[in-house]
mmCIF file of C-alpha atoms in Angstrom:
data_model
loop_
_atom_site.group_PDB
_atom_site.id
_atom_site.type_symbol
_atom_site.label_atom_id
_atom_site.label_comp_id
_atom_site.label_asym_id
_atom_site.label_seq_id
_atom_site.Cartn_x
_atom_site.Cartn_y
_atom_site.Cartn_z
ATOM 1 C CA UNK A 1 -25.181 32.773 215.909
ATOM 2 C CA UNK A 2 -27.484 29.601 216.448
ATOM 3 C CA UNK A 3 -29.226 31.135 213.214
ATOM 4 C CA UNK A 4 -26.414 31.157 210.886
ATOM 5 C CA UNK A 5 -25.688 27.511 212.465
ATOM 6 C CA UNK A 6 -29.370 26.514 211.442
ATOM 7 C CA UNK A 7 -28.695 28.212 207.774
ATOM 8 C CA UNK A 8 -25.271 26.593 207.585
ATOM 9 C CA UNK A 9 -26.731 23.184 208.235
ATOM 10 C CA UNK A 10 -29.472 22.964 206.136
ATOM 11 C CA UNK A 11 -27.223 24.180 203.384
ATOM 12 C CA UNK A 12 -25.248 21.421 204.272
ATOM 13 C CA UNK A 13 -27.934 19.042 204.162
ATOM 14 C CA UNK A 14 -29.541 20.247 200.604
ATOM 15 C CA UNK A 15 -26.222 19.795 199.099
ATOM 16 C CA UNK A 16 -25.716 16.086 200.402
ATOM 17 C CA UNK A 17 -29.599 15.572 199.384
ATOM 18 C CA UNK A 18 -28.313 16.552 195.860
ATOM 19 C CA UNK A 19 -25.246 14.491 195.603
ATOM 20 C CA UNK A 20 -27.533 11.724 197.038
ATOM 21 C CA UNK A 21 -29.861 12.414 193.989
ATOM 22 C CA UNK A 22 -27.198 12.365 191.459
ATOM 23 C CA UNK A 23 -26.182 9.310 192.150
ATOM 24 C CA UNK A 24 -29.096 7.840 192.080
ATOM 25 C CA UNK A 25 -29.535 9.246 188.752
ATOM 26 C CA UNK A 26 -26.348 8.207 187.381
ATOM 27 C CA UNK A 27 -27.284 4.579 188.638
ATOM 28 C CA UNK A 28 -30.443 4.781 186.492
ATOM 29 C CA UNK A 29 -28.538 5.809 183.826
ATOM 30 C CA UNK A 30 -26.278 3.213 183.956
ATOM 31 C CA UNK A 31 -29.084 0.897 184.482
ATOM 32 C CA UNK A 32 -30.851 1.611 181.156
ATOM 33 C CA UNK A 33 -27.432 2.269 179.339
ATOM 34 C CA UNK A 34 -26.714 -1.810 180.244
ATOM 35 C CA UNK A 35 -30.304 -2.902 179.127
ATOM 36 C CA UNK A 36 -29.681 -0.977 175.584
ATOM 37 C CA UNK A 37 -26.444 -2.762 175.314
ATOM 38 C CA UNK A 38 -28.128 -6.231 175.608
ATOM 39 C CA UNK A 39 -29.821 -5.956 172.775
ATOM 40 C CA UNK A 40 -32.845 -7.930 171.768
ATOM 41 C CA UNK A 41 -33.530 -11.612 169.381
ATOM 42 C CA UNK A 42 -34.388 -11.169 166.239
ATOM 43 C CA UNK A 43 -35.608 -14.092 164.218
ATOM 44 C CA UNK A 44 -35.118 -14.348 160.835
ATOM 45 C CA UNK A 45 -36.706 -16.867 158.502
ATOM 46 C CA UNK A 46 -35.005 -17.259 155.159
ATOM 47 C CA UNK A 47 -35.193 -19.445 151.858
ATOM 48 C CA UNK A 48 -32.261 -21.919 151.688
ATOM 49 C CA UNK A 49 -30.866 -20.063 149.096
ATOM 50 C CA UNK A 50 -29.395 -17.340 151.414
ATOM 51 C CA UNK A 51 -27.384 -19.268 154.035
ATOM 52 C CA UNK A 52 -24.259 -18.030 153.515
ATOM 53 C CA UNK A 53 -24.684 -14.632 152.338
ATOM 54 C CA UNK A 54 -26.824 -13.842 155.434
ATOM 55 C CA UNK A 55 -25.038 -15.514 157.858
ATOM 56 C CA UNK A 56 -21.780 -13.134 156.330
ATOM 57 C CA UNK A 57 -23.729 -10.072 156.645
ATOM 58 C CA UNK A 58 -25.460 -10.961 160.337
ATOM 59 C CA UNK A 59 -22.021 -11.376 161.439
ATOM 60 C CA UNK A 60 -20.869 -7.883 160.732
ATOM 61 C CA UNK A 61 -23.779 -6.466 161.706
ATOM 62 C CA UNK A 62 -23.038 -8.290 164.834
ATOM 63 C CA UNK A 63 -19.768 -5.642 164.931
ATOM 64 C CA UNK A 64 -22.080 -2.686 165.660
ATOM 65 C CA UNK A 65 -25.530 -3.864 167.128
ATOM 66 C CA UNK A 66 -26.126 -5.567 170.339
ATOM 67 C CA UNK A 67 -29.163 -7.284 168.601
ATOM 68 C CA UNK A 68 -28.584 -11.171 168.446
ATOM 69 C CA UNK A 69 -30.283 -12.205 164.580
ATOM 70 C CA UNK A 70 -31.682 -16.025 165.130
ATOM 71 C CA UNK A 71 -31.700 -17.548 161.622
ATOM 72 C CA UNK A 72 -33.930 -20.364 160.016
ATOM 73 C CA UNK A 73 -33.250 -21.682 156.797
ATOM 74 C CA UNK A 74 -35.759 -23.602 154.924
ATOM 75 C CA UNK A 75 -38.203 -24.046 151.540
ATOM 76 C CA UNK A 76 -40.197 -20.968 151.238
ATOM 77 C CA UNK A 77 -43.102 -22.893 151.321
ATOM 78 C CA UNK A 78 -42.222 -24.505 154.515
ATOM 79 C CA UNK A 79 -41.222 -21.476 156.032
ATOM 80 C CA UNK A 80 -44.515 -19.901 155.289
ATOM 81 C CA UNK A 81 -45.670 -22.929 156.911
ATOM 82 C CA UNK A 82 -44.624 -22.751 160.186
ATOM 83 C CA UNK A 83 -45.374 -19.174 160.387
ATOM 84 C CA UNK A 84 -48.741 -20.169 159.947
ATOM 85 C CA UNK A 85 -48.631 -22.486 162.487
ATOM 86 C CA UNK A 86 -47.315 -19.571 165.147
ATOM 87 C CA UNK A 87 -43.773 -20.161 164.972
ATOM 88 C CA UNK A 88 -41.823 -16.956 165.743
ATOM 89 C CA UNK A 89 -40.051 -14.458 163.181
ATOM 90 C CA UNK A 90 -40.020 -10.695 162.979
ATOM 91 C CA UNK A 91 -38.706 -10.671 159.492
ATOM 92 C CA UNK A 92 -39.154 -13.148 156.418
ATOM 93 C CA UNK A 93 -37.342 -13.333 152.910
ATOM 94 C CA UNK A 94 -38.813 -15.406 150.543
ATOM 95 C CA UNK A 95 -37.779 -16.758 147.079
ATOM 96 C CA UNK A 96 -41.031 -16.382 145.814
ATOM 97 C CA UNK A 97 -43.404 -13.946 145.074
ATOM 98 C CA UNK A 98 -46.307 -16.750 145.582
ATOM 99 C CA UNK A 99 -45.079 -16.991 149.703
ATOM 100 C CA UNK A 100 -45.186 -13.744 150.316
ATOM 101 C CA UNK A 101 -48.851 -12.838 148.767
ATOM 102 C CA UNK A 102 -49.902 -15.748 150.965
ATOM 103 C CA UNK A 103 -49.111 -14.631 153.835
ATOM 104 C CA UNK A 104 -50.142 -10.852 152.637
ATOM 105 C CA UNK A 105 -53.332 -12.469 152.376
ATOM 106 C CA UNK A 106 -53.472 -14.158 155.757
ATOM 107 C CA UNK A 107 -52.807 -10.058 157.106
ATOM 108 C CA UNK A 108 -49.459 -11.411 158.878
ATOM 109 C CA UNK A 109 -46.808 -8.852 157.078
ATOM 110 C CA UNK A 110 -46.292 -5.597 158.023
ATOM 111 C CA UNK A 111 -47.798 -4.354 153.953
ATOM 112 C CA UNK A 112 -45.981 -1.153 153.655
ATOM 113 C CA UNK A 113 -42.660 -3.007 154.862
ATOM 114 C CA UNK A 114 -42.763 -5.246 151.652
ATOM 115 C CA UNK A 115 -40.077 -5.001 148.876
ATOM 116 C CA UNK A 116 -38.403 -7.138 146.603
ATOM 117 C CA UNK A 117 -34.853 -7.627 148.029
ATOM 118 C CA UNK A 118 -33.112 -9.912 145.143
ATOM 119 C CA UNK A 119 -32.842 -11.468 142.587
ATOM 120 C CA UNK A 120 -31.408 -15.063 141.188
ATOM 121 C CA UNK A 121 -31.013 -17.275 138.272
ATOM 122 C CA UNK A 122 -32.138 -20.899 137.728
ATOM 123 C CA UNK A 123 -28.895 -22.892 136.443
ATOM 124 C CA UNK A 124 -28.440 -26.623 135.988
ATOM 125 C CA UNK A 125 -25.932 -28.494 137.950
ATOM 126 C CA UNK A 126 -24.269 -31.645 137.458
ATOM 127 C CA UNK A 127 -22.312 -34.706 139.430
ATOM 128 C CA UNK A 128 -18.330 -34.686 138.337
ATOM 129 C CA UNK A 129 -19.180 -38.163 136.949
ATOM 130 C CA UNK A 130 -22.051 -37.346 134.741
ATOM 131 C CA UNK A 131 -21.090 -33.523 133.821
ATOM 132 C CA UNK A 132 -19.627 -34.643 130.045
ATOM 133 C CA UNK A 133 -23.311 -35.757 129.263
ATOM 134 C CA UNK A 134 -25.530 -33.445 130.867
ATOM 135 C CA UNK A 135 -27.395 -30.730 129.405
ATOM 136 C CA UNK A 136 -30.754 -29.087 128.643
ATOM 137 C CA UNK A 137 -31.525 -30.682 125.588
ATOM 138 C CA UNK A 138 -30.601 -34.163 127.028
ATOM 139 C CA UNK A 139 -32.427 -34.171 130.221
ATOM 140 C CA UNK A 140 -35.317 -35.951 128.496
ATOM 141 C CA UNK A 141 -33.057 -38.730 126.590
ATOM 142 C CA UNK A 142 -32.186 -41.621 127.677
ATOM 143 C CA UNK A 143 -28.417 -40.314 128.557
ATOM 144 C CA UNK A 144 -29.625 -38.633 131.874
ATOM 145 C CA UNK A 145 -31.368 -40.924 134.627
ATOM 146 C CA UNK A 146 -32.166 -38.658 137.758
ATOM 147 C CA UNK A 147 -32.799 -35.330 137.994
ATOM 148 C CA UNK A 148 -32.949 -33.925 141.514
ATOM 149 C CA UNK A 149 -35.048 -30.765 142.314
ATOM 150 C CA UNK A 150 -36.736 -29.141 145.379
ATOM 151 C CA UNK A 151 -40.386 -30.288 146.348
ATOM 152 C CA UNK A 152 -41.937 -27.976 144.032
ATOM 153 C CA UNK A 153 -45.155 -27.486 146.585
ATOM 154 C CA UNK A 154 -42.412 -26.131 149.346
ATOM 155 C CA UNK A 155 -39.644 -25.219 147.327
ATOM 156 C CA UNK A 156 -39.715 -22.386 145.069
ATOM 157 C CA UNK A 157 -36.485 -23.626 142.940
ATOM 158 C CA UNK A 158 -39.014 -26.976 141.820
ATOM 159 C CA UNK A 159 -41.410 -24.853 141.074
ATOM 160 C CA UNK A 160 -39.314 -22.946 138.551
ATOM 161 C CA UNK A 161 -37.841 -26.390 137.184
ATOM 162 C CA UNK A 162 -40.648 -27.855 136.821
ATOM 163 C CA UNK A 163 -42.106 -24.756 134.755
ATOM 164 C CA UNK A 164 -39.265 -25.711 132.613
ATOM 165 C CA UNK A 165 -40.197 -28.872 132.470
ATOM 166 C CA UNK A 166 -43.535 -28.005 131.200
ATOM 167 C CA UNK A 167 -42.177 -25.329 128.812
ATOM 168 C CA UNK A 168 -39.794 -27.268 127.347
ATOM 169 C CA UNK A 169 -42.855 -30.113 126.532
ATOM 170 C CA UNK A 170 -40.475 -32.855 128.145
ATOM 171 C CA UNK A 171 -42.395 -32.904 131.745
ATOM 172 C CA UNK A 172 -43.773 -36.053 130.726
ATOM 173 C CA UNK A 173 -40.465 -37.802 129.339
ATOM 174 C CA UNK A 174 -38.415 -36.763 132.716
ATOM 175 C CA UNK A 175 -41.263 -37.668 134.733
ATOM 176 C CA UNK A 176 -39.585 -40.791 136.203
ATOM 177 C CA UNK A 177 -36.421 -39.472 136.948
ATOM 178 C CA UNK A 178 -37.336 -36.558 138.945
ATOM 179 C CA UNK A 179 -35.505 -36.897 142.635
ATOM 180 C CA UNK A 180 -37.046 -34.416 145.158
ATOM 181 C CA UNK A 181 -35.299 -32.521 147.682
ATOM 182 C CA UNK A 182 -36.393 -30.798 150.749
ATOM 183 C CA UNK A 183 -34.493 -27.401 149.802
ATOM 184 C CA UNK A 184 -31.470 -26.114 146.998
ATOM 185 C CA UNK A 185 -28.932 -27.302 149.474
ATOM 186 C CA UNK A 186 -30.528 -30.496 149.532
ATOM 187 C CA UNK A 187 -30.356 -31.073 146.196
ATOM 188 C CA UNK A 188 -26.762 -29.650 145.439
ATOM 189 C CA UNK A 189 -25.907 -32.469 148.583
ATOM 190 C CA UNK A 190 -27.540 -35.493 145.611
ATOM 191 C CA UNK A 191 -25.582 -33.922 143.080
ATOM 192 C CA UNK A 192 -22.297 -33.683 144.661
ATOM 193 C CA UNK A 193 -22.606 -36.932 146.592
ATOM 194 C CA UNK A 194 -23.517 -38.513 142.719
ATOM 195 C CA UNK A 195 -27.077 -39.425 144.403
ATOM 196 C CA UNK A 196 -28.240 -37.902 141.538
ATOM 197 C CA UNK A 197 -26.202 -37.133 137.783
ATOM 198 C CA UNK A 198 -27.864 -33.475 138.042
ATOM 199 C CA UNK A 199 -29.708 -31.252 139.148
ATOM 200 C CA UNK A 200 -31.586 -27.548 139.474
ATOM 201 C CA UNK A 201 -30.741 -25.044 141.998
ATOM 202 C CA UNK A 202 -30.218 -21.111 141.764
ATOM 203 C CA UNK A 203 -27.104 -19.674 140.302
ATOM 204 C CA UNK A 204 -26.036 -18.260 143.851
ATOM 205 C CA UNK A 205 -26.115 -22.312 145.204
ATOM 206 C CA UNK A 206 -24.361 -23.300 141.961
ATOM 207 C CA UNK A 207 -21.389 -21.020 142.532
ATOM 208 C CA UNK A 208 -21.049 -23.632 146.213
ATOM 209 C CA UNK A 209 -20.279 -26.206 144.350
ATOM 210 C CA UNK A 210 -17.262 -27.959 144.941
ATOM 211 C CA UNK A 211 -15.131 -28.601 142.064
ATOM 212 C CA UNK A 212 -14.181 -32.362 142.322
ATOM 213 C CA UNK A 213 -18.126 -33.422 142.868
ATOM 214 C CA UNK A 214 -20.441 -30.978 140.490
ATOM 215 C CA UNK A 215 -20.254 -28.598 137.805
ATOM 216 C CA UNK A 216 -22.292 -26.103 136.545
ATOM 217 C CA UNK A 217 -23.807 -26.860 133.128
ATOM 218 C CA UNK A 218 -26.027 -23.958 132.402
ATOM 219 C CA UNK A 219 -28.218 -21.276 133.147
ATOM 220 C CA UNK A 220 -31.801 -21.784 132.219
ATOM 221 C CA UNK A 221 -33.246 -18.919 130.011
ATOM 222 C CA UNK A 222 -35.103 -16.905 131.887
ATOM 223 C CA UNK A 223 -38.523 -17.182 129.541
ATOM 224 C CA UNK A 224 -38.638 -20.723 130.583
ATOM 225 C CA UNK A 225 -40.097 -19.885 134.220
ATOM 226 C CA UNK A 226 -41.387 -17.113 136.226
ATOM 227 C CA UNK A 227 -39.202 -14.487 137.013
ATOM 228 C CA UNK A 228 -37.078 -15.363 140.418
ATOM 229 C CA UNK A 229 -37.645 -12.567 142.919
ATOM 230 C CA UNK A 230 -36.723 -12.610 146.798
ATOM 231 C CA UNK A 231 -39.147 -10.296 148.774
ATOM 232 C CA UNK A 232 -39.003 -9.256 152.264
ATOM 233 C CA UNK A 233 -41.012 -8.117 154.757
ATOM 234 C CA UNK A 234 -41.535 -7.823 158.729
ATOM 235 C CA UNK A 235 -44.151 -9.546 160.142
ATOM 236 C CA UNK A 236 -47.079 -7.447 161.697
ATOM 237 C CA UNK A 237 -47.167 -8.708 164.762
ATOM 238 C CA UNK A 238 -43.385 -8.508 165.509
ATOM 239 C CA UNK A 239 -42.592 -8.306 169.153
ATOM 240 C CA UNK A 240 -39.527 -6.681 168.300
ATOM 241 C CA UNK A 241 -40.267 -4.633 164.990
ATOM 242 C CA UNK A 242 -38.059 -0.926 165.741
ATOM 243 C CA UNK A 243 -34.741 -3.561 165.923
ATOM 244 C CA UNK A 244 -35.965 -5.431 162.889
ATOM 245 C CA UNK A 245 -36.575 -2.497 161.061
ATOM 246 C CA UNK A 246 -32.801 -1.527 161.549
ATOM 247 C CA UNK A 247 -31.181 -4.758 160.482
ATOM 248 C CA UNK A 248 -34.094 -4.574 157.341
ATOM 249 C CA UNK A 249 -32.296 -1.418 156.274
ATOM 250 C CA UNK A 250 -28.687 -3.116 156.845
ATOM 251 C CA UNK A 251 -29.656 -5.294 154.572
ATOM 252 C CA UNK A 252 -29.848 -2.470 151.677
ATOM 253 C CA UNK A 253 -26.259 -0.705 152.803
ATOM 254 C CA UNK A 254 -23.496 -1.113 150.224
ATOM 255 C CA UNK A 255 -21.987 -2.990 152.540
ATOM 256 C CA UNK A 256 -24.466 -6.178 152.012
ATOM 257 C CA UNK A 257 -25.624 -5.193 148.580
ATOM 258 C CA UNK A 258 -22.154 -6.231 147.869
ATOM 259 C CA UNK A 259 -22.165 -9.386 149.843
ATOM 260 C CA UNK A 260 -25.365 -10.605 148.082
ATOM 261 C CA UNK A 261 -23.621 -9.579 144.640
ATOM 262 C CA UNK A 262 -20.459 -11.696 145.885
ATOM 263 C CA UNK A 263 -22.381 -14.692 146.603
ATOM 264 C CA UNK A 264 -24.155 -14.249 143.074
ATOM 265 C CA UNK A 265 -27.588 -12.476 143.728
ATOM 266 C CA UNK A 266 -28.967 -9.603 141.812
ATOM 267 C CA UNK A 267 -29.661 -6.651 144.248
ATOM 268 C CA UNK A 268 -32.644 -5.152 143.688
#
């Protein structure tokens, strides 16, 4: 009798040991199952150009990640910059070729991550005021006095108008009239504010414009300048590179293919 009371309790006790366990495996569980749905930062670094179709597309992808993007929008050459300098980013989109071999060269991408993302056209913008007598051929007459651009040494955008410039043989007549900008968005602000009668940004910044203060005059033929390309790639030393990786490939759903074709890129 006091045997099958010995058997019966340690039965007893196994099974509460096991309950015991499960719970404390469920907890665990639960534990890790909250830490996944925090999420991790993400920073982003991005050419000026792609404010507003990235900040659409981070916001859906918002819907179904727990991952919080951190954007900053600058010059490409500014941007490549600061990374230089140690600022933070996991993933960086340029809007030129030229900022993305430099930092290839300085071994800080991840090399077999790198692709061309987009692409974008060069167009000429100008103030409400001053859109009757804008236009390519009379940017170097006396009819137009400013011309607003990005910093060509930061901003890809003045690097591509000032190829015009130089291709067109009138970088010496528009010389003095040449307003420089810190970024596209910049220099669609001088235009619309009448700061400046016109102006070069891409087609995608263009399309901003509101229609009381700018208009678009043209798109610059292509020949005139190096070919506009927006390649991306995660940094090598990303602390957070499995969750960048996954927003990377968000980027190439149909889903923000079509946002960047909405805001007036060409998806690659």
């Amino acid at each position: 009798m006091k045997a099958k009371k010995s058997i019966l309790l340690l039965a007893l006790m196994l099974a509460f040991a096991c309950v015991m366990a499960g719970c404390g495996g469920n907890s665990d569980s639960e534990e890790q199952s909250s830490t996944e749905k925090e999420g991790v930062e993400i920073t982003v670094l991005a050419a000026a150009s792609l404010t507003d179709a990235l900040n659409e597309i981070i916001a859906e992808y918002g819907k179904e990640s727990s991952d919080k993007i951190t954007t900053s929008y600058a010059g490409s050459g500014e941007l490549v910059q600061q990374i230089k300098g140690g600022a933070p980013c996991d993933l960086f989109i340029s809007a030129s070729k030229a900022n993305m071999d430099d930092l290839e060269k300085e071994d800080l991408i991840d090399k077999d991550s790198r692709k061309d993302l987009l692409g974008n056209t060069l167009t000429l913008v100008a103030s409400a005021e001053a859109a009757d007598k804008v236009s390519m051929e009379a940017l170097s007459t006396a009819a137009v006095k400013q011309i607003t651009i990005g910093e060509p040494e930061t901003v890809p955008a003045g690097k591509y108008a000032s190829q015009v410039f130089e291709n067109m043989k009138i970088a010496d007549a528009v010389e003095g009239k040449i307003v420089k900008a810190k970024d596209v968005r910049a220099v669609l602000n001088y235009v619309e504010t009448g700061d400046a009668e016109c102006g070069f940004v891409y087609k995608t910044d263009a399309l901003m414009l509101q229609e009381d203060k700018g208009k678009i005059v043209e798109d610059v033929e292509s020949q005139l300048h190096d070919p506009i390309v927006y390649p991306a790639a995660i940094m090598k030393d990303s602390a957070q590179a499995e969750a960048t990786k996954a927003f990377y490939e968000y980027l190439e759903t149909d889903y923000a293919k079509g946002v960047f074709e909405k805001y007036g890129f060409a998806v690659k």
